[in-house]
Structure formats: C-alpha cells, structure tokens
PDB file of C-alpha atoms and ligand atoms in Angstrom:
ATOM      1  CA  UNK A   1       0.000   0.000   0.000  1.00 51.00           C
ATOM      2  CA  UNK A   2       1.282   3.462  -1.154  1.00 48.00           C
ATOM      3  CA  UNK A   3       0.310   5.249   1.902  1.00 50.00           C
ATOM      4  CA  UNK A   4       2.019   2.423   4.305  1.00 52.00           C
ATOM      5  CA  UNK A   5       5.168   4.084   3.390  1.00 49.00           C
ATOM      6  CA  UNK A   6       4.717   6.730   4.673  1.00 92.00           C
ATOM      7  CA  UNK A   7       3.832   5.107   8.140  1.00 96.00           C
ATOM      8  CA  UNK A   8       7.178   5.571  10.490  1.00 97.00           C
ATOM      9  CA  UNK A   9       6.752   3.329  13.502  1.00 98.00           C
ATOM     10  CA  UNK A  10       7.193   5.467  16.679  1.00 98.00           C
ATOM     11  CA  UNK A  11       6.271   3.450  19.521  1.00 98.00           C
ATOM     12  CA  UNK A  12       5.447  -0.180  18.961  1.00 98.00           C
ATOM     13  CA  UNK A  13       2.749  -2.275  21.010  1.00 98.00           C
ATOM     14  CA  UNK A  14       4.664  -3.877  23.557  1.00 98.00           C
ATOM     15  CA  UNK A  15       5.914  -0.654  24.797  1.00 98.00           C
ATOM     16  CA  UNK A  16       2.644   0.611  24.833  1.00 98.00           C
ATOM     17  CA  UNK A  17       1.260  -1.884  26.865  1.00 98.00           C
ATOM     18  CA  UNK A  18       4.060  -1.846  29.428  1.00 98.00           C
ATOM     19  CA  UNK A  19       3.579   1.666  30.102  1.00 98.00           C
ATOM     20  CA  UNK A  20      -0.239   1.677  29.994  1.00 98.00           C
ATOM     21  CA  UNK A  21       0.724  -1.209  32.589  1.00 98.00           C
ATOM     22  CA  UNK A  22       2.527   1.068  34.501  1.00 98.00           C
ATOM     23  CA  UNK A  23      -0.317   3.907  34.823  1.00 98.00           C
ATOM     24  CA  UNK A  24      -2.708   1.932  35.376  1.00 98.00           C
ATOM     25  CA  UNK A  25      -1.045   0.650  38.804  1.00 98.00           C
ATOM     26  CA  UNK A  26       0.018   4.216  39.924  1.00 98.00           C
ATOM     27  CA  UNK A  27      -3.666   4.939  39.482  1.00 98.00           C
ATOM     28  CA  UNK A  28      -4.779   2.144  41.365  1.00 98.00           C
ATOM     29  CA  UNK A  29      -2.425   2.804  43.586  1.00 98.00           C
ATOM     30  CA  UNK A  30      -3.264   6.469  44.311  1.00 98.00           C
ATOM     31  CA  UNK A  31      -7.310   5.515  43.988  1.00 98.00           C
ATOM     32  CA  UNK A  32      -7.104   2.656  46.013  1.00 98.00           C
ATOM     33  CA  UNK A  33     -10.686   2.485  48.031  1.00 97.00           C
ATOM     34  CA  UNK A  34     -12.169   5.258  46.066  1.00 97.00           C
ATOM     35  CA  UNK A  35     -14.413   4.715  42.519  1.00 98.00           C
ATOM     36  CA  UNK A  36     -12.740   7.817  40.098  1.00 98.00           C
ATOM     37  CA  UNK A  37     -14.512   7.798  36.909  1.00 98.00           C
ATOM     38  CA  UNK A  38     -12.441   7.805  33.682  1.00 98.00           C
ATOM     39  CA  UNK A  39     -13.687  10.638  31.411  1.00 98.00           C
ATOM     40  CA  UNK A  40     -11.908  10.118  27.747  1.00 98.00           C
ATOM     41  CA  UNK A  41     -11.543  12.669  25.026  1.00 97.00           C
ATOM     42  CA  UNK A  42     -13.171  11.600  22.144  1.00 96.00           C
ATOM     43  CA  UNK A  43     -12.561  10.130  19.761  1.00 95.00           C
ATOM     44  CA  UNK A  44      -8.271   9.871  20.445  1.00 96.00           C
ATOM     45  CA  UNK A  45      -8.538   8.620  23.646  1.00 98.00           C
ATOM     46  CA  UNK A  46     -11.075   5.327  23.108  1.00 98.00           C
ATOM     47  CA  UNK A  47      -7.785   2.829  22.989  1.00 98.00           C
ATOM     48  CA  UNK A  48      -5.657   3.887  25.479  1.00 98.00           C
ATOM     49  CA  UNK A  49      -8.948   4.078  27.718  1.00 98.00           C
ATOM     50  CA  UNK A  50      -9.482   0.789  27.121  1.00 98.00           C
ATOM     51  CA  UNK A  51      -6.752  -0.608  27.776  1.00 98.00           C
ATOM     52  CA  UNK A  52      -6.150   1.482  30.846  1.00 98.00           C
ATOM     53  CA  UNK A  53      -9.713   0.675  32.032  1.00 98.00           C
ATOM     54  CA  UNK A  54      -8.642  -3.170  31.775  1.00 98.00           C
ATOM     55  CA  UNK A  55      -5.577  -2.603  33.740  1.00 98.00           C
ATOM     56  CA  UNK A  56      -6.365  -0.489  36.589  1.00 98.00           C
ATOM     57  CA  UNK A  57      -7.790  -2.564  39.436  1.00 96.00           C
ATOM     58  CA  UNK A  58     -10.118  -0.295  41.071  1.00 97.00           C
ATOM     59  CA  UNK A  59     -13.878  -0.199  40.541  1.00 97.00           C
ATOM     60  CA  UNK A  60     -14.126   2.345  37.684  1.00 97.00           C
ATOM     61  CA  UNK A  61     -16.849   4.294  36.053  1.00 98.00           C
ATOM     62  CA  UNK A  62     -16.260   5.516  32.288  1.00 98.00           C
ATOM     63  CA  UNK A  63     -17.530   8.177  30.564  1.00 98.00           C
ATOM     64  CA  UNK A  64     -16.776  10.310  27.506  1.00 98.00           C
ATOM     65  CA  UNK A  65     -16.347  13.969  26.539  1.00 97.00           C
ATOM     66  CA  UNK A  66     -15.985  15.133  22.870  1.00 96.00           C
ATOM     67  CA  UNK A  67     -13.907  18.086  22.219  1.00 90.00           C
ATOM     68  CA  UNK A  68     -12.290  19.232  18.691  1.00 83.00           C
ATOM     69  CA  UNK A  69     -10.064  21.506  17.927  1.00 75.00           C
ATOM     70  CA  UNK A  70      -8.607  20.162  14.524  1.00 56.00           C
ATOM     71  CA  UNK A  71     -11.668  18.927  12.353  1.00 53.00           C
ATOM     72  CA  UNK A  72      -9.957  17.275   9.753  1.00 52.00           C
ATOM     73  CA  UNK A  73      -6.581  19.371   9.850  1.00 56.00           C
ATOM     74  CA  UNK A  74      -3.096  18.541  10.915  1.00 58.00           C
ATOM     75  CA  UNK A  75      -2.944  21.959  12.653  1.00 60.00           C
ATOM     76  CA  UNK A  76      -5.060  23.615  15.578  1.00 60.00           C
ATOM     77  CA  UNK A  77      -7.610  25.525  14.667  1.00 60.00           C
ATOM     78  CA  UNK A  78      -7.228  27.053  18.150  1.00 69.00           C
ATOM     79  CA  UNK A  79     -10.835  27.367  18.979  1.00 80.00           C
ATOM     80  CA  UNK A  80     -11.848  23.752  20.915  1.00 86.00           C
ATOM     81  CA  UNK A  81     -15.662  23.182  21.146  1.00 87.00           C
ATOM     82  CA  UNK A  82     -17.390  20.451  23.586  1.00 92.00           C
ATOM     83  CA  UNK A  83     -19.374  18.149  21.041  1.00 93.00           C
ATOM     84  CA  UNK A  84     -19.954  15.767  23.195  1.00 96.00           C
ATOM     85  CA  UNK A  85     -20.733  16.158  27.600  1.00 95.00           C
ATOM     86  CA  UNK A  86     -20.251  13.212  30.160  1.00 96.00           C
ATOM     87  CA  UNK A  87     -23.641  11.510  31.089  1.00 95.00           C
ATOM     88  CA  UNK A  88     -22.048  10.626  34.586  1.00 93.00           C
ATOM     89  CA  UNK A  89     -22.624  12.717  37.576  1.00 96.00           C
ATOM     90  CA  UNK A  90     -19.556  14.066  38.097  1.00 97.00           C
ATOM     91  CA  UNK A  91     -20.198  16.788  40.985  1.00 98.00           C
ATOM     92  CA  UNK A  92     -18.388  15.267  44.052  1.00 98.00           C
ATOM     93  CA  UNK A  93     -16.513  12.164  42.269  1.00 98.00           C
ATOM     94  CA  UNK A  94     -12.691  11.651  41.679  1.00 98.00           C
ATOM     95  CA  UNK A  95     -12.123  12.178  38.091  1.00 98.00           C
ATOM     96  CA  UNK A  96      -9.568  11.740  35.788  1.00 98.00           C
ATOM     97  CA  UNK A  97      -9.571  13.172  32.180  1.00 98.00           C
ATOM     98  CA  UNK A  98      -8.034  10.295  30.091  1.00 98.00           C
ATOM     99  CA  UNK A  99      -6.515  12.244  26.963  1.00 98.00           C
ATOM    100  CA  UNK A 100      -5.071  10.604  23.861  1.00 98.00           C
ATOM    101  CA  UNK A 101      -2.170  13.639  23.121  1.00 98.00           C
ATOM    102  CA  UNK A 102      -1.356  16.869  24.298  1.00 97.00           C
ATOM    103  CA  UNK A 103      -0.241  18.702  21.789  1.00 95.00           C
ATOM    104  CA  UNK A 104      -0.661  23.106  22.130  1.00 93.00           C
ATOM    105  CA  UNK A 105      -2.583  22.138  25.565  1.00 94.00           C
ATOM    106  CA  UNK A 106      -5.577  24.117  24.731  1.00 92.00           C
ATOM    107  CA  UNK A 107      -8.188  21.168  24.189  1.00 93.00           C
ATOM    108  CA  UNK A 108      -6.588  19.812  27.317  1.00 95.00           C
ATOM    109  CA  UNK A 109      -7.050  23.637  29.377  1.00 94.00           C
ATOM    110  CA  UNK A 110     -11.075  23.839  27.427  1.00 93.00           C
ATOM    111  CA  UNK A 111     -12.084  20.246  28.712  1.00 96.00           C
ATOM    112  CA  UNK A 112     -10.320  20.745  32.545  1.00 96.00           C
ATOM    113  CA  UNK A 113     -12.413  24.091  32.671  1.00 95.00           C
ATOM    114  CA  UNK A 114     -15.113  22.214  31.676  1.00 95.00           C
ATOM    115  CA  UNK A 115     -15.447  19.382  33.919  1.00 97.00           C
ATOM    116  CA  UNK A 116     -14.148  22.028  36.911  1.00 97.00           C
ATOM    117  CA  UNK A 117     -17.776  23.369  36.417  1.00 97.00           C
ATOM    118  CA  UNK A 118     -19.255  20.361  37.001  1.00 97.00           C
ATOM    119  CA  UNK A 119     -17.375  20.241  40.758  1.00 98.00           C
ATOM    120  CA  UNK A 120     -16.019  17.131  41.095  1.00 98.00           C
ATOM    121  CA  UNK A 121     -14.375  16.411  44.281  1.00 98.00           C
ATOM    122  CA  UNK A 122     -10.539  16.223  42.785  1.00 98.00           C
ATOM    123  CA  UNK A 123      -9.832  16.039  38.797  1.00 98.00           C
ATOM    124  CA  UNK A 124      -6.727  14.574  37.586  1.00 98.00           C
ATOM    125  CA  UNK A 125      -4.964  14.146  34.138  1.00 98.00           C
ATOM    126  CA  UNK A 126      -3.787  11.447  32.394  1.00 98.00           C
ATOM    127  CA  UNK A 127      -2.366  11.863  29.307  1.00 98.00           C
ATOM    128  CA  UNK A 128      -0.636   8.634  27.125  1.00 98.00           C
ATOM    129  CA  UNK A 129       1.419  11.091  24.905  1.00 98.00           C
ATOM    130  CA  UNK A 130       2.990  14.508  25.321  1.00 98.00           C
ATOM    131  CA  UNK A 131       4.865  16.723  22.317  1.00 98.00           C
ATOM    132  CA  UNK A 132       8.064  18.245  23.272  1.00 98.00           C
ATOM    133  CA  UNK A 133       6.294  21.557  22.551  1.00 96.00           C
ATOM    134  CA  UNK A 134       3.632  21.107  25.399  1.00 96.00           C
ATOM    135  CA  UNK A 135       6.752  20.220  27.371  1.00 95.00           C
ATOM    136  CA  UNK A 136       8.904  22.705  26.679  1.00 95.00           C
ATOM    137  CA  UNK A 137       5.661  25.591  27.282  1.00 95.00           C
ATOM    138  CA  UNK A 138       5.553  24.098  30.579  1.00 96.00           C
ATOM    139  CA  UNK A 139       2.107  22.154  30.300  1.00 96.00           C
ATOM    140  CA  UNK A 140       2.157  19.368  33.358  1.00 96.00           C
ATOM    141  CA  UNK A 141      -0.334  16.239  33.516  1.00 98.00           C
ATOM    142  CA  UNK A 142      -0.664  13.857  36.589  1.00 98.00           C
ATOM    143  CA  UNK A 143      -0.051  10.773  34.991  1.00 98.00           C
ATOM    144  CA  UNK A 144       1.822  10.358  31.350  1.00 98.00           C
ATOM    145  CA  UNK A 145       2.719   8.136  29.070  1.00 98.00           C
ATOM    146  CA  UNK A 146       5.351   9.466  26.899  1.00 98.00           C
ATOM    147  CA  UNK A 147       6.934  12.742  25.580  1.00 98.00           C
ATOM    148  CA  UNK A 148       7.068  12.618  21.791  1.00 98.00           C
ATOM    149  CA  UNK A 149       8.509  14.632  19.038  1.00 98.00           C
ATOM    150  CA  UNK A 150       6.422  17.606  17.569  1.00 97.00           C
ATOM    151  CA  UNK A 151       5.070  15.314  14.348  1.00 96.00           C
ATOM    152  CA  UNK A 152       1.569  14.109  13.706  1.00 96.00           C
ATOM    153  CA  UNK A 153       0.973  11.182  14.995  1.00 98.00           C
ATOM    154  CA  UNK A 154      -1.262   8.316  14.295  1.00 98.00           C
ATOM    155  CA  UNK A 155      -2.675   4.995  15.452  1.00 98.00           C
ATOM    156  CA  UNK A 156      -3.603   3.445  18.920  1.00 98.00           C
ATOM    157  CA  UNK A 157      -6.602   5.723  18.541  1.00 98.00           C
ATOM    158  CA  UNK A 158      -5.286   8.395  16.746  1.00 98.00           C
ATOM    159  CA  UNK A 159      -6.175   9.609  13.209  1.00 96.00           C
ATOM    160  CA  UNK A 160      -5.997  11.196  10.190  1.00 95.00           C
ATOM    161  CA  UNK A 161      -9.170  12.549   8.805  1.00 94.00           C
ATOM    162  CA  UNK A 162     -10.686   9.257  10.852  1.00 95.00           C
ATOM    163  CA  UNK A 163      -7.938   6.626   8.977  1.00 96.00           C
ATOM    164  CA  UNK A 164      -5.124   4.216  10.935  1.00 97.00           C
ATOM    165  CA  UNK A 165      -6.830   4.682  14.420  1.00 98.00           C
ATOM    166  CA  UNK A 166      -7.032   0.871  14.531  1.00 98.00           C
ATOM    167  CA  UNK A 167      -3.520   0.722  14.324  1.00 98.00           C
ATOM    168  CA  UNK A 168      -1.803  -1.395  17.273  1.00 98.00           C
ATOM    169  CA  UNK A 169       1.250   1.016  17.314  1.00 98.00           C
ATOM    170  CA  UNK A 170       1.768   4.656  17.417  1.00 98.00           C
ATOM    171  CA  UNK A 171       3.042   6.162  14.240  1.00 98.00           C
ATOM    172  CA  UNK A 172       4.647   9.338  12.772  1.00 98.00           C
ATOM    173  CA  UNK A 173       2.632  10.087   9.599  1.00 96.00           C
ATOM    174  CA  UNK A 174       4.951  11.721   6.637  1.00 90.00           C
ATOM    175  CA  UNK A 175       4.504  13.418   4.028  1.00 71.00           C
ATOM    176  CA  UNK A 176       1.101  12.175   1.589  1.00 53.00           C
ATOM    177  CA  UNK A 177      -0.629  10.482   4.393  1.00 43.00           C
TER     178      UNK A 177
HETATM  179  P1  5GP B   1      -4.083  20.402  21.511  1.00 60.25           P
HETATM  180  O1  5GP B   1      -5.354  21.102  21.866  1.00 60.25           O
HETATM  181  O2  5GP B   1      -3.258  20.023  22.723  1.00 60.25           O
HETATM  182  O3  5GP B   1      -3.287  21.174  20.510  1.00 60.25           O
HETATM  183  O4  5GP B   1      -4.458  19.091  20.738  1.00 60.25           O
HETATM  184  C1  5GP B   1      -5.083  18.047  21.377  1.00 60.25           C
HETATM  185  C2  5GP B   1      -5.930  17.237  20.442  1.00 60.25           C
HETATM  186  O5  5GP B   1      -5.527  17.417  19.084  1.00 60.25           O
HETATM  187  C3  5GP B   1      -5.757  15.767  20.740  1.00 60.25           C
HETATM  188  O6  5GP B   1      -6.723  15.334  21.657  1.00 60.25           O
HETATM  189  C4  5GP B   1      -5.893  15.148  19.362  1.00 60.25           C
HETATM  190  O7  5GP B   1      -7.249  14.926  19.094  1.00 60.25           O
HETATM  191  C5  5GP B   1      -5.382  16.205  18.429  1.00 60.25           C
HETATM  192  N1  5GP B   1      -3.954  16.003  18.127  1.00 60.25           N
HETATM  193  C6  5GP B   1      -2.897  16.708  18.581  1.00 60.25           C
HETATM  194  N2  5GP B   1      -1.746  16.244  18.089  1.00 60.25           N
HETATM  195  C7  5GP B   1      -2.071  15.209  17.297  1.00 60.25           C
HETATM  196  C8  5GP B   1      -1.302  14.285  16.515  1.00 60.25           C
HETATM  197  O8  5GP B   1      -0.082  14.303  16.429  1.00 60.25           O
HETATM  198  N3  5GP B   1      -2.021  13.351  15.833  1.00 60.25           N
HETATM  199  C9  5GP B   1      -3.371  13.268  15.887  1.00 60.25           C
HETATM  200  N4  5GP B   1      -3.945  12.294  15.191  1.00 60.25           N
HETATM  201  N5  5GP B   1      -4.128  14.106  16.618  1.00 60.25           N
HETATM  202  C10 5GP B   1      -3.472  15.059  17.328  1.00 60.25           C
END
C-alpha cells in the first residue's frame, strides 16, 4: 500500500502496553478504596482508555467527553468546542480526564475548565502522549505516558481525517498520508 510508506513506527505495542501497565497501577495505587470515573476525550482517547480501564484494578466508572479543535486538519484551529458532555454525575466524584495527546494544551485547558464546572471532588490528568512543545511551554499532567517529538501522529486511537486509528502502534505520519 502506497500510503504504508509513509507510516514511520514510533512506539510499537509492547511498549505501549508496558507503560499503559505502569499507569494503570500508579492509578490504582493512588485511587485505592475510592471509585474515580475515567472521562476520555473523544474520539483519540477510546484505545488507550481501554486498555487502561482493563488494567487499573479499582472499581471504575467511564464516561466520555468530545472536544475538537482540529476537524480534519493537521494543525489547531485554536478554537476547541465540547461536542460531546459526560452523562455521569460528576459533581463530588474523583475524576480523571483520560486524553489521547497533548499537543498546544488548549483542548486539554477547554475540557479541565469544563469538567471544573461540574465540581467534582478532585480532577486529575492522564495523558498517554505529550509533544516536546507542550513540554517545553511548561504544560504538566498527573499521569503520562510518553513525551514525543512535535510530528503528527497516528494509530492506537489516533487519526488522520478518521484513517489508521485501529492501528496497534503509534506512528509518525509523513509526508502524503
Ligand atoms: P491540543 O489542543 O493540545 O493542541 O491538541 C489536542 C488534540 O488534538 C488531541 O486530543 C488530538 O485529538 C489532536 N492532536 C494533537 N496532536 C495530534 C497528533 O499528532 N495526531 C493526531 N492524530 N491528533 C493530534
């Protein structure tokens, strides 16, 4: 396939799941005797919530919240919109945003000031993937996954205009895609 090509493997499934692993005993470990609920960003995070929902051994609720920022562009449109609001009742529970990729940090800032509103008792942050740029501008989550170069990314969730987010591994997209 043409497009394969331009596919560069950036993290590959083992390492994913080791880390996810990982996360998902610090959370159970700072949770332990409580019932957070997972809120994920849709659609990125859907994988990694998944997976991290499978792992963590605490009594978990899920939910979802739908924010966009980048329709189907490779750059921010800087302007992030709530599509999508949790069902759960979240005033007075532990939650923990479950993000897919922080990239500028504004979807990340919209959706926090979002679910703030709703007064939960604590909200925490975990992201799988941060870019250097988010790094470097000083952006902090609670629990993370891994800092990654400033490309676009794909798979494990993540997309381009909706393709390759069935992908196993984590990709940097070139050039065509
Ligand atoms: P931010 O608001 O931090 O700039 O971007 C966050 C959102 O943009 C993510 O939740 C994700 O949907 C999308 N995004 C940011 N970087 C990438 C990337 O490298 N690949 C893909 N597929 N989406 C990205």
């Amino acid at each position: 396939m043409a497009r394969r090509s331009a596919l560069k493997r950036l993290i590959g499934r083992s390492q994913l799941r080791r880390r996810v692993r990982e996360l998902a005993a610090q959370i159970a470990h700072d949770y332990r005797g409580q019932q957070p609920v997972l809120v994920g960003t849709l659609k990125g995070s859907f994988v990694f919530l998944a997976d991290l929902a499978r792992l963590v051994d605490l009594p978990v609720e899920i939910d979802f919240i739908g924010a966009a920022s980048y329709g189907q562009a490779r750059e921010t449109s800087g302007q992030v919109r709530v599509y999508h609001e949790p069902r759960c009742e979240l005033q007075g529970r532990h939650v923990i945003l479950v993000e897919d990729i922080v990239d500028t940090g504004l979807t990340l800032e919209e959706v926090r000031r979002f679910l703030e509103a709703r007064g939960p008792a604590s909200l925490r942050v975990c992201a799988l993937l941060m870019k250097e740029r988010a790094r470097e501008a000083g952006i902090t989550v609670d629990y993370l996954g891994f800092v990654v170069p400033n490309d676009f990314l794909v798979g494990y969730g993540l997309d381009c205009a909706e393709r390759y987010r069935n992908l196993p591994d984590v990709y940097v997209l070139d050039g065509e895609g």
